[in-house]
PDB file of C-alpha atoms in Angstrom:
ATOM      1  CA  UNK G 632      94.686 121.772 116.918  1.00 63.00           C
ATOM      2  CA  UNK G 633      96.732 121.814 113.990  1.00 85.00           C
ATOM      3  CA  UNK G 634      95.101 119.062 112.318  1.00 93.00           C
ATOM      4  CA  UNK G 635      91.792 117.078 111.895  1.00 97.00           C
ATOM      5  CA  UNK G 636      90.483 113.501 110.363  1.00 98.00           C
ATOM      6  CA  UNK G 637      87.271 113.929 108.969  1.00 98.00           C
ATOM      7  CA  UNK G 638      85.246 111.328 107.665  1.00 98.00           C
ATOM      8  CA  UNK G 639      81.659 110.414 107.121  1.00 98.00           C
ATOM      9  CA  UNK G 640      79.166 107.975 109.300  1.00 96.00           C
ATOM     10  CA  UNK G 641      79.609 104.971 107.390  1.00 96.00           C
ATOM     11  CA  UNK G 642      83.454 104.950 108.315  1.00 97.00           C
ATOM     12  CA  UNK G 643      83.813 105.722 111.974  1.00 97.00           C
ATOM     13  CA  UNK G 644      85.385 102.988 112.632  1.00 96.00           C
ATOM     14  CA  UNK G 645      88.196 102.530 110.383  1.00 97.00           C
ATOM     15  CA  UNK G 646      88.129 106.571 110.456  1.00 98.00           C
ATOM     16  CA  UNK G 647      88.776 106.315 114.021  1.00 97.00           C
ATOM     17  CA  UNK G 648      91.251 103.445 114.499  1.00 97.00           C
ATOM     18  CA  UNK G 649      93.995 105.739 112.086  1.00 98.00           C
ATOM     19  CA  UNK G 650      92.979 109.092 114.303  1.00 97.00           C
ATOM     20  CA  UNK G 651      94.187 107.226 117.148  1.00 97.00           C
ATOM     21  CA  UNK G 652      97.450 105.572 115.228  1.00 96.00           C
ATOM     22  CA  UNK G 653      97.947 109.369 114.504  1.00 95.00           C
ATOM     23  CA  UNK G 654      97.470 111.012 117.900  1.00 94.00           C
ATOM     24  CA  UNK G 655      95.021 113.649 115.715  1.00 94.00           C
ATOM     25  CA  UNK G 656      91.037 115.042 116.373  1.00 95.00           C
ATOM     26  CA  UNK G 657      88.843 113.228 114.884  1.00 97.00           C
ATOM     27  CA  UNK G 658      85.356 115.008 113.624  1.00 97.00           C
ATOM     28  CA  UNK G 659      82.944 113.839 111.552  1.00 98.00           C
ATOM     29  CA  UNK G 660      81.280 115.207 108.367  1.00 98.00           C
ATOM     30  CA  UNK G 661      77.466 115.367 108.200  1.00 97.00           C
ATOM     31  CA  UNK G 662      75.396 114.086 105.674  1.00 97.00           C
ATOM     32  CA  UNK G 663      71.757 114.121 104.407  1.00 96.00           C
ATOM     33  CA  UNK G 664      70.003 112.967 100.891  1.00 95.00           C
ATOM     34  CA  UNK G 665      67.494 115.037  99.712  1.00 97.00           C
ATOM     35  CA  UNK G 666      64.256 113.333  97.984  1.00 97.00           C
ATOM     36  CA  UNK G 667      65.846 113.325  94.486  1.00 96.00           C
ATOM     37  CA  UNK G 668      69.107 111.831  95.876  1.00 93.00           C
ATOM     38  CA  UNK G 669      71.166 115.083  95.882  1.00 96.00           C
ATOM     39  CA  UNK G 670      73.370 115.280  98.732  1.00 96.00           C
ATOM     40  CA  UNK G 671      73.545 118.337 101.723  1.00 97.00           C
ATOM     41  CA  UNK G 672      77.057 118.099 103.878  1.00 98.00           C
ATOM     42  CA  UNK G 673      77.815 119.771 106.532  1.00 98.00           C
ATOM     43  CA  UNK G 674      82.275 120.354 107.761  1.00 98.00           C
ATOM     44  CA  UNK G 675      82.900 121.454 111.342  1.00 96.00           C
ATOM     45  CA  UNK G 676      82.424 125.279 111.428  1.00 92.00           C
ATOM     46  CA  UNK G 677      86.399 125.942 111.605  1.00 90.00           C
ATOM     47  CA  UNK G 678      88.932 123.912 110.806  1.00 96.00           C
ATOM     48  CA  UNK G 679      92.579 123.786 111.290  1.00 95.00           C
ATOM     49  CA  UNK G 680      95.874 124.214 108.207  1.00 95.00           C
ATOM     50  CA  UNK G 681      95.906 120.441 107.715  1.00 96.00           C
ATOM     51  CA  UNK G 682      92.518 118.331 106.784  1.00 98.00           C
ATOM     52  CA  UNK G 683      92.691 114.822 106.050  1.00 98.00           C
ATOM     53  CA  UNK G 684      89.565 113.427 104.672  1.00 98.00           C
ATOM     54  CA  UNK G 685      89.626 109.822 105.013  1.00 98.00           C
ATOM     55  CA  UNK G 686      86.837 108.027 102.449  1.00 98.00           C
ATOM     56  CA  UNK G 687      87.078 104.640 100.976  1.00 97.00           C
ATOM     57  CA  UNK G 688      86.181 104.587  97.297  1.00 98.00           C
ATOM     58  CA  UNK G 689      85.121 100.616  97.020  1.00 95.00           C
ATOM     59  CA  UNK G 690      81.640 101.655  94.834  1.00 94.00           C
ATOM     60  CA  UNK G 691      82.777 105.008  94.220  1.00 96.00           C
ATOM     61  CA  UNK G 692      80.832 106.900  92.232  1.00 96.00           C
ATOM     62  CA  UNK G 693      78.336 108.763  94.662  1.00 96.00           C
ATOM     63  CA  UNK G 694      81.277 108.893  96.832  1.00 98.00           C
ATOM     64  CA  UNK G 695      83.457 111.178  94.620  1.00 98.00           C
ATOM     65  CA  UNK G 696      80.421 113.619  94.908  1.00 98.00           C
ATOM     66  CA  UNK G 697      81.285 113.823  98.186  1.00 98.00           C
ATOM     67  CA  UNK G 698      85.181 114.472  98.023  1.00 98.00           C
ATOM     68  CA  UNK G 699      84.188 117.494  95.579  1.00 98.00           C
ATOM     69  CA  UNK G 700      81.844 118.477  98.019  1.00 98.00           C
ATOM     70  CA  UNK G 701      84.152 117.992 101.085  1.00 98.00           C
ATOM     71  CA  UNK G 702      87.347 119.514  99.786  1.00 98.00           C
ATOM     72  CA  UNK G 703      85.859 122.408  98.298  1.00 98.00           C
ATOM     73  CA  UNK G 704      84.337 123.122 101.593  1.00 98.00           C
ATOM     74  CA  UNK G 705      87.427 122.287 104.400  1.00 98.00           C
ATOM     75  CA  UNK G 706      88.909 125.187 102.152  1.00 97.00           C
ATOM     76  CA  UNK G 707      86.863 128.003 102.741  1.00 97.00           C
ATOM     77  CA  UNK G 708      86.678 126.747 106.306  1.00 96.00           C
ATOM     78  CA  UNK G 709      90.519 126.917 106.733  1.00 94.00           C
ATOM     79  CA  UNK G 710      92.180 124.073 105.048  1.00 96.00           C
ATOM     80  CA  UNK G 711      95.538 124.803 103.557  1.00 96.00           C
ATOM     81  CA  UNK G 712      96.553 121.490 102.754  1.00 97.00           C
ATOM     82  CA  UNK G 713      93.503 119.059 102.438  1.00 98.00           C
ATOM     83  CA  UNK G 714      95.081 114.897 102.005  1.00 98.00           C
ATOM     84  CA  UNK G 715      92.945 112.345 101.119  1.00 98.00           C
ATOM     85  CA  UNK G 716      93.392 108.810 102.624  1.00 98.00           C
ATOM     86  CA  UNK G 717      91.781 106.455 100.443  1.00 98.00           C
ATOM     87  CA  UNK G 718      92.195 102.752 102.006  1.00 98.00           C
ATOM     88  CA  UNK G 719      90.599 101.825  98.297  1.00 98.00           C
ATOM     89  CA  UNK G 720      91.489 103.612  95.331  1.00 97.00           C
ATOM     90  CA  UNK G 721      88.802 103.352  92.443  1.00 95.00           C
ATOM     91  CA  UNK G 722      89.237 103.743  88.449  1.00 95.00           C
ATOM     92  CA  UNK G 723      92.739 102.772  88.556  1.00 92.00           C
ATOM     93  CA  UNK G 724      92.514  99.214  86.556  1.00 86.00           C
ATOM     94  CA  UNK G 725      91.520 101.419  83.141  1.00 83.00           C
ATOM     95  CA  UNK G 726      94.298 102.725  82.156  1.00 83.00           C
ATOM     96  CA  UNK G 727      94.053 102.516  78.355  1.00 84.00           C
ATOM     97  CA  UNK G 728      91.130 102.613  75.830  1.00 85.00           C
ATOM     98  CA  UNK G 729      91.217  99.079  74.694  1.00 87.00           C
ATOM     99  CA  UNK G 730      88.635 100.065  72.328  1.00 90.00           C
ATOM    100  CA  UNK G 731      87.949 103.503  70.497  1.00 93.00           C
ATOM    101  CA  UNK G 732      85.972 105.502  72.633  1.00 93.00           C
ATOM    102  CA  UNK G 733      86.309 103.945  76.054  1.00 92.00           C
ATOM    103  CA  UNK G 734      86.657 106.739  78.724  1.00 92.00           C
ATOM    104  CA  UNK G 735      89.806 106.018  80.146  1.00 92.00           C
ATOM    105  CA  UNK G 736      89.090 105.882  83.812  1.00 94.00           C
ATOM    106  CA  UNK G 737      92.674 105.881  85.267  1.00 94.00           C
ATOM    107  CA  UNK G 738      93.335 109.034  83.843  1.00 95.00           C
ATOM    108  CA  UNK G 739      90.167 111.426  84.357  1.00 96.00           C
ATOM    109  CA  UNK G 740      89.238 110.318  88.015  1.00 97.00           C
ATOM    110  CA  UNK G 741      93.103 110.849  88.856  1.00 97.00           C
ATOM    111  CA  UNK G 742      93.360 114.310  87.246  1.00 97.00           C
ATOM    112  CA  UNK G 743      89.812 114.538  89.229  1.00 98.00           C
ATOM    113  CA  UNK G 744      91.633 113.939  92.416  1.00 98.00           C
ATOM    114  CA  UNK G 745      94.538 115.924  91.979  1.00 98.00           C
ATOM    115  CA  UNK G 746      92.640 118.998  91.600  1.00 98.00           C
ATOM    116  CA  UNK G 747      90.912 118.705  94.633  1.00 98.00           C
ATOM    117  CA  UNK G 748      93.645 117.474  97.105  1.00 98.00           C
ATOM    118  CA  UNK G 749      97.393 118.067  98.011  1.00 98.00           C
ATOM    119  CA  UNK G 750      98.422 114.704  98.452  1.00 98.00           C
ATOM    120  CA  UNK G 751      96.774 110.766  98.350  1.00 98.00           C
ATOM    121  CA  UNK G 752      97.641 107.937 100.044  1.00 98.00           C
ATOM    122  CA  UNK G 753      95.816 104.767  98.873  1.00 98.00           C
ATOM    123  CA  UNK G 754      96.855 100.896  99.755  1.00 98.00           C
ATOM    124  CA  UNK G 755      97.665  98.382  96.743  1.00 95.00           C
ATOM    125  CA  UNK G 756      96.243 100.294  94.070  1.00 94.00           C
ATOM    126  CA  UNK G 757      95.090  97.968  91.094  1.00 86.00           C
ATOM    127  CA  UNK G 758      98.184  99.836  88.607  1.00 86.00           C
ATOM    128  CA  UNK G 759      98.930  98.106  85.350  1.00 79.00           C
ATOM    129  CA  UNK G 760     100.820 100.297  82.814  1.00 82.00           C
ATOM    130  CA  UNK G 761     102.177 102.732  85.394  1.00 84.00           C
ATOM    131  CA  UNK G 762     104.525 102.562  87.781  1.00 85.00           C
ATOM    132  CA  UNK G 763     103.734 105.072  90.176  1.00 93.00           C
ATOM    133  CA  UNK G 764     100.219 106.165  91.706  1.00 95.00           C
ATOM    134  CA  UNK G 765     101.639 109.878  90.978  1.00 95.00           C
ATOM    135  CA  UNK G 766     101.174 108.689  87.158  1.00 95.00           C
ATOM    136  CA  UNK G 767      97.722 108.481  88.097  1.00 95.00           C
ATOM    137  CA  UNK G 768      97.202 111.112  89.914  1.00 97.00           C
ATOM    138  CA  UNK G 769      99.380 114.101  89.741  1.00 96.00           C
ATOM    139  CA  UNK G 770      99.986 115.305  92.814  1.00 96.00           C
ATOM    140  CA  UNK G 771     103.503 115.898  95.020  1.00 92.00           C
ATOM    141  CA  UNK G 772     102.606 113.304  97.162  1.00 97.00           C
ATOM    142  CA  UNK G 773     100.506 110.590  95.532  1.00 97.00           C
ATOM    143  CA  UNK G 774     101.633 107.479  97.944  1.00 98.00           C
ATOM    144  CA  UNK G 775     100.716 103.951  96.906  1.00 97.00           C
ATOM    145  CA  UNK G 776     101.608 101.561 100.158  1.00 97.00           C
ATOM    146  CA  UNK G 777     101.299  98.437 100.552  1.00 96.00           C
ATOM    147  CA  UNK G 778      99.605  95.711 102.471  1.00 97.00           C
ATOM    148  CA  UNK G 779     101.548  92.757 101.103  1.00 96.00           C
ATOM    149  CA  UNK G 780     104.370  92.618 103.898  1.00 97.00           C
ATOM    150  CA  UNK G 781     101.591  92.451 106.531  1.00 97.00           C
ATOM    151  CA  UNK G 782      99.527  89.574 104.938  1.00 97.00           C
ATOM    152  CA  UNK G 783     102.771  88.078 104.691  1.00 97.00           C
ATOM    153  CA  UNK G 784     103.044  88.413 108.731  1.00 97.00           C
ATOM    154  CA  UNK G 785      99.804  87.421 109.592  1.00 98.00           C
ATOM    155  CA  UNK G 786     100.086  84.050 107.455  1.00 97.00           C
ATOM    156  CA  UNK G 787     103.569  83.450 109.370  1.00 97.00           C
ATOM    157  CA  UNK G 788     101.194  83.143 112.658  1.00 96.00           C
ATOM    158  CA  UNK G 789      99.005  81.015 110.856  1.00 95.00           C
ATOM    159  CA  UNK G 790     100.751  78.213 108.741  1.00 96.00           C
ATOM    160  CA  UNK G 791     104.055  76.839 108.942  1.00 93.00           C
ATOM    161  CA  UNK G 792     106.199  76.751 106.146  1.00 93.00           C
ATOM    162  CA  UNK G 793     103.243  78.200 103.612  1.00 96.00           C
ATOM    163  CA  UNK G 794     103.695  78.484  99.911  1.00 97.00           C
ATOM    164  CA  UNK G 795     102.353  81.769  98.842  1.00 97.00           C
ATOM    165  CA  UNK G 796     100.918  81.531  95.369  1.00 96.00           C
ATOM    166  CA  UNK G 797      99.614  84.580  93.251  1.00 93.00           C
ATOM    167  CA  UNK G 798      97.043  83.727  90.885  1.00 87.00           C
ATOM    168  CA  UNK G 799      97.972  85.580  87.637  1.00 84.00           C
ATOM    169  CA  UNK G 800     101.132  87.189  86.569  1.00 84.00           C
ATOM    170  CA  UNK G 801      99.621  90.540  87.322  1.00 81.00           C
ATOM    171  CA  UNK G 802     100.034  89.496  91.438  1.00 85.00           C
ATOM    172  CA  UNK G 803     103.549  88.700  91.614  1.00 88.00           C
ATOM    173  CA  UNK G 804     104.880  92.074  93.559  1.00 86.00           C
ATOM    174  CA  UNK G 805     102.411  91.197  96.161  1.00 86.00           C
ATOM    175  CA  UNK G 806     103.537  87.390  96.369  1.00 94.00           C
ATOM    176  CA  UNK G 807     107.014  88.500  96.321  1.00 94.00           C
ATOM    177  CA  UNK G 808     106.463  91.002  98.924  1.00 94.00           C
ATOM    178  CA  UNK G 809     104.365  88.918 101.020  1.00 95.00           C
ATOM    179  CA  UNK G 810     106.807  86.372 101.150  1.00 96.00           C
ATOM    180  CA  UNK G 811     110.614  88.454 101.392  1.00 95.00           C
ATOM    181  CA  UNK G 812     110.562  89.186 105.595  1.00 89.00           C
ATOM    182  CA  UNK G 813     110.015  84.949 106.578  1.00 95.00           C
ATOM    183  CA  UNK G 814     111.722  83.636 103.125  1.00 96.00           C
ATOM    184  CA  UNK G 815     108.603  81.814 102.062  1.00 96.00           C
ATOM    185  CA  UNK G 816     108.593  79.556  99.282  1.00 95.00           C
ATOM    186  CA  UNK G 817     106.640  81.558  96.309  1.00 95.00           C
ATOM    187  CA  UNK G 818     105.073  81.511  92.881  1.00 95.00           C
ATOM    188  CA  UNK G 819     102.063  82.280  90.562  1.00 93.00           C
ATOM    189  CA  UNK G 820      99.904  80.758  88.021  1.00 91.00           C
ATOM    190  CA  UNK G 821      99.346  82.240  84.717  1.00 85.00           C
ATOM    191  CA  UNK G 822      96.048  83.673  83.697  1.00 71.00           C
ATOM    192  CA  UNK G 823      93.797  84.354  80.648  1.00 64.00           C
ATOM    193  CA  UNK G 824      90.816  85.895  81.145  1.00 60.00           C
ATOM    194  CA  UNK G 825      87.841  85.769  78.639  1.00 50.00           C
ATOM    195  CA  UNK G 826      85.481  87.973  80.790  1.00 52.00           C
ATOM    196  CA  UNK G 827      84.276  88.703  84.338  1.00 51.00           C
ATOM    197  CA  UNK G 828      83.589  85.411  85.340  1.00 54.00           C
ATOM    198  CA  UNK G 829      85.531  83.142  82.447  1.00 60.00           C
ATOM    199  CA  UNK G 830      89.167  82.684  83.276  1.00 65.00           C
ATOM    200  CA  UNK G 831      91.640  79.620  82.352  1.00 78.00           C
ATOM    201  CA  UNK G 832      94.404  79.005  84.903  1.00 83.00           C
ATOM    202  CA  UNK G 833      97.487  76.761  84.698  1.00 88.00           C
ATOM    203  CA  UNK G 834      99.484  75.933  87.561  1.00 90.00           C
ATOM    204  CA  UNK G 835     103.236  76.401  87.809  1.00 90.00           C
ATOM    205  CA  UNK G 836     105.754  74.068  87.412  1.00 87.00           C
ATOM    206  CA  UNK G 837     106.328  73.239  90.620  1.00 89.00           C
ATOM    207  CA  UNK G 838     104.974  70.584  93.235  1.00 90.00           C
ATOM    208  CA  UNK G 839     102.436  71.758  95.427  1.00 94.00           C
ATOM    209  CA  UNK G 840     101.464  67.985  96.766  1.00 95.00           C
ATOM    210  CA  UNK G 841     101.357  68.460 100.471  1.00 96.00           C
ATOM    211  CA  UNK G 842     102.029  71.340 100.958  1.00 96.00           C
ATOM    212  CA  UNK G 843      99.786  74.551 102.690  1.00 97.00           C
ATOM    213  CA  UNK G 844      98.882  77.065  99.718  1.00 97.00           C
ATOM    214  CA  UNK G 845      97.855  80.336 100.732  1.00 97.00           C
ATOM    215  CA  UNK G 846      96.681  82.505  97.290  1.00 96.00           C
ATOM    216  CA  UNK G 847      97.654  86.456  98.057  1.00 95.00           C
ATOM    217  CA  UNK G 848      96.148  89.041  95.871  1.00 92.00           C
ATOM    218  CA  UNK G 849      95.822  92.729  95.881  1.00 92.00           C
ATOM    219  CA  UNK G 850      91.900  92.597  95.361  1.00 92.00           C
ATOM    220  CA  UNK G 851      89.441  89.598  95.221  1.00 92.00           C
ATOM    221  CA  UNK G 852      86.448  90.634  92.926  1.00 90.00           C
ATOM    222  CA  UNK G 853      83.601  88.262  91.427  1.00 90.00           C
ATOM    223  CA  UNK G 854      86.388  84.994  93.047  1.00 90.00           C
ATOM    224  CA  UNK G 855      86.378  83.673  89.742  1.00 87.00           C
ATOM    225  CA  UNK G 856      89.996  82.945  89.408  1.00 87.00           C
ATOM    226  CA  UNK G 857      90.867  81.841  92.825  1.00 92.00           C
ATOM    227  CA  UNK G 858      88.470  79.207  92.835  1.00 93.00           C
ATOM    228  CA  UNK G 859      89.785  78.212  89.717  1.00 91.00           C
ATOM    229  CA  UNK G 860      93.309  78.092  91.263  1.00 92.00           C
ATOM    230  CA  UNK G 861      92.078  76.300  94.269  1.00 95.00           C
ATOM    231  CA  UNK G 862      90.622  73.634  92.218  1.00 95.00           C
ATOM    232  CA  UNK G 863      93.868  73.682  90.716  1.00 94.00           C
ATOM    233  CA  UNK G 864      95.752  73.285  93.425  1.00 96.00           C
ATOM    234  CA  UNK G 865      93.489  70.827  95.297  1.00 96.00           C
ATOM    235  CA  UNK G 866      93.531  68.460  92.674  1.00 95.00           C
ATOM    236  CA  UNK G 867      97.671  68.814  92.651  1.00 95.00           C
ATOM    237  CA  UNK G 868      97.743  67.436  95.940  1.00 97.00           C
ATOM    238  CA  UNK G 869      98.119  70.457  97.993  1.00 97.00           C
ATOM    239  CA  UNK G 870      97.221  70.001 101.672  1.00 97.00           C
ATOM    240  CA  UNK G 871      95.020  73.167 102.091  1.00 97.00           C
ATOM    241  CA  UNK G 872      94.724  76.665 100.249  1.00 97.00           C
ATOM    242  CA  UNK G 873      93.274  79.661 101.841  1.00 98.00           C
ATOM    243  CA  UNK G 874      93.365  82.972 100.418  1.00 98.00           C
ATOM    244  CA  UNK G 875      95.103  86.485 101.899  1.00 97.00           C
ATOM    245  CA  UNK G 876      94.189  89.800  99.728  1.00 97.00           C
ATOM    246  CA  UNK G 877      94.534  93.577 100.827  1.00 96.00           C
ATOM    247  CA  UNK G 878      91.176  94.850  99.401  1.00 97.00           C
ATOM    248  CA  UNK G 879      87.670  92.405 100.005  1.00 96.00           C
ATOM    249  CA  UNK G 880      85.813  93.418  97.333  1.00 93.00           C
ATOM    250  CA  UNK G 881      83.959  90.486  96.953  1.00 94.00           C
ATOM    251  CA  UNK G 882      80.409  90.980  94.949  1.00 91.00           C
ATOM    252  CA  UNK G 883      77.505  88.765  95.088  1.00 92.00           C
ATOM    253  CA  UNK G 884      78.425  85.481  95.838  1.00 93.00           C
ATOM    254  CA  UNK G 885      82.079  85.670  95.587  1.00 94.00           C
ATOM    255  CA  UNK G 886      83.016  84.656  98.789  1.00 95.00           C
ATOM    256  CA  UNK G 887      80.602  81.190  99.146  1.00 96.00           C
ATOM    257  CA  UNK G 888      82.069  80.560  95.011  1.00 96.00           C
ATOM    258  CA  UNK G 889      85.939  80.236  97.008  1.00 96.00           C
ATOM    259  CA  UNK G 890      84.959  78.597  99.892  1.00 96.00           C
ATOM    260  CA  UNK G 891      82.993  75.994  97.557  1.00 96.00           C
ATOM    261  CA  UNK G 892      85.678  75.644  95.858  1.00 96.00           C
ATOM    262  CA  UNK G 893      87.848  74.168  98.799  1.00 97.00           C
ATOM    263  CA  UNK G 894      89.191  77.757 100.114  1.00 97.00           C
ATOM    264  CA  UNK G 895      89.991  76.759 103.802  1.00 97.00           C
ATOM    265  CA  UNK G 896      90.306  80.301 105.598  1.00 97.00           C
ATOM    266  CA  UNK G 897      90.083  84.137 103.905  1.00 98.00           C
ATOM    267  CA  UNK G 898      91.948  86.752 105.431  1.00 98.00           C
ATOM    268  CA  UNK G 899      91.662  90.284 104.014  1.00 98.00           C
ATOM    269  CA  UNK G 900      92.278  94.123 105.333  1.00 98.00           C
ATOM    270  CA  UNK G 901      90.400  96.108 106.562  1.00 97.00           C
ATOM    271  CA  UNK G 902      90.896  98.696 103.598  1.00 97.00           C
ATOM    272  CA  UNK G 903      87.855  97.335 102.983  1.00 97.00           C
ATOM    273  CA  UNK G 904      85.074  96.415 105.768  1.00 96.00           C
ATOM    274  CA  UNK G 905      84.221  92.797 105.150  1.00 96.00           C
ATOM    275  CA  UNK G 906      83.934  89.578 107.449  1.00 96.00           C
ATOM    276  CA  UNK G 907      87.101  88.542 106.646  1.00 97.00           C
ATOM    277  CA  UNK G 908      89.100  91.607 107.865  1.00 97.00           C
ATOM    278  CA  UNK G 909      92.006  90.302 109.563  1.00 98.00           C
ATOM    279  CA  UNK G 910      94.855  92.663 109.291  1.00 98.00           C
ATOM    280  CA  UNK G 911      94.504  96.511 109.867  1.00 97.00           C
ATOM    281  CA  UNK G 912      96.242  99.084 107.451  1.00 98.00           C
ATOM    282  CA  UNK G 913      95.584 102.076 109.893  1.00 98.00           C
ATOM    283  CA  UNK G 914      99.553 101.815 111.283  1.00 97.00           C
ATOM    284  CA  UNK G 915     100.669 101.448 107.817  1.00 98.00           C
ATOM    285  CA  UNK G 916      98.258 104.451 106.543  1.00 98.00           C
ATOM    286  CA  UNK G 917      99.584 106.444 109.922  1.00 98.00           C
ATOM    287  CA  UNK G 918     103.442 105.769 109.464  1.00 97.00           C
ATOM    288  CA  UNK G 919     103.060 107.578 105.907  1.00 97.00           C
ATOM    289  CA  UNK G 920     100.459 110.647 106.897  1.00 97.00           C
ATOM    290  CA  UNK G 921     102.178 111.850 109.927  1.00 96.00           C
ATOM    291  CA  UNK G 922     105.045 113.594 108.278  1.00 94.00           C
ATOM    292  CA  UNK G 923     102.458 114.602 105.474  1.00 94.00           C
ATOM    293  CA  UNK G 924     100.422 116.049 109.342  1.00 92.00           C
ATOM    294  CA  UNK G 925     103.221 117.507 110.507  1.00 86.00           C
ATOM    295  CA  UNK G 926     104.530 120.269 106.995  1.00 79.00           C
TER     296      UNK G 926
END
């Protein structure tokens, strides 16, 4: 065994799914909470050169505990090179202080990563200001893929003729992307955003009236501003809108805000676990770790 997925209980699934894409052992990582909420893990006893540790960070923060934890550990059983798959990459939409003192996120939990693991793979990472995830976090291989191009063939299947709209500025690559392998018709609305839950959105210049909208998005959050699009676009005339977004992060009443405001279907990744997964990222993740696997 040259190599081994680890991962932890709440993950076997997903964890398991990109073993098998990979041909590699899987194993899983033990955990228990002590009384005060400290954490005890437990690694296989020996492990091979090559660990991947596979952990979503959607609400990260007891989570990157347990990377430290982890990674520190697969080395003194044996790790040489120790890759973290991250379906969901936290702290990456901070990238500046906007106001004096801010911590800026972006920059500590990526310097974080990199000294704990030899290379990253994340999907659709929420970048603003850099271009590359190794800006973030700077290791050799710091690989941002993405999900768009497989949203984009899962809609194919399910409307004919769609127009993919992105609802800020911000979400154009992903439209784009989406849309480039069937030639979809594409656009997005522009966006300002007076807090979590306040946005204004105008519509492009273009007619929608009749036609079968589907929103795409790298992340769908508190659903604020697509069910301000989809009003949008509703009242515009368009037939249906339904929503396609790589990371289902919906909070509290996120998901019943779209649908009540006329979202038809919502189809998501599973780089997050959510009712809505509809496309897996595990032969995406796989096509990108095996040569990592195989050094």
């Amino acid at each position: 065994m040259s190599s081994v997925l680890l991962h932890f209980d709440d993950e076997a699934a997903p964890a398991a799914k990109l073993a098998a894409a990979c041909g590699c052992a899987i194993r899983p990582i033990e955990r228990h909470r002590f009384p005060d909420g400290e954490l005890r893990l437990r690694l296989p006893e020996r492990l091979p050169r090559v660990v991947v540790l596979f952990r979503g960070l959607a609400y990260p923060n007891e989570k990157l505990v347990e990377l430290m934890l982890a990674a520190d550990t697969a080395r003194a059983l044996g790790a040489e090179q120790v890759v973290l798959v991250a379906p969901y990459m936290a702290y990456m939409r901070q990238d500046i202080a906007f106001r004096v003192g801010e911590a800026v996120s972006q920059r500590i939990i990526g310097r974080y990563l990199a000294n704990l693991f030899d290379a990253v793979i994340t999907v659709d990472p929420h970048l603003h200001r850099v271009e590359t995830l190794g800006e973030a976090i700077p290791v050799t291989d710091a690989l941002a893929l993405s999900a768009a191009p497989l949203l984009g063939d899962f809609v194919a299947g399910r409307r004919r003729a769609p127009l993919l709209m992105g609802p800020d500025s911000e979400s154009a690559k992903w439209v784009a992307s989406a849309a480039a392998a069937h030639g979809f018709d594409h656009a997005v609305c522009s966006k300002v955003r007076h807090g979590d839950r306040n946005v204004e959105i105008a519509l492009p210049e273009m007619a929608v009236a009749g036609r079968s909208v589907v929103i795409v998005d790298d992340v769908a959050s508190t659903g604020h501003t697509v069910a301000v699009a989809t009003q949008l676009l509703l009242a515009a005339g368009a037939a249906s809108v339904d929503l396609a977004v790589t990371h289902a992060l919906f909070a509290e009443g996120a998901l019943a805000l779209v649908r009540e405001a006329g979202v038809s279907e919502v189809w998501s990744t599973d780089a997050i676990a959510h009712p809505t997964n509809a496309v897996s990222v595990a032969p995406l993740i796989a096509e990108a770790l095996l040569p990592l696997m195989a050094r």
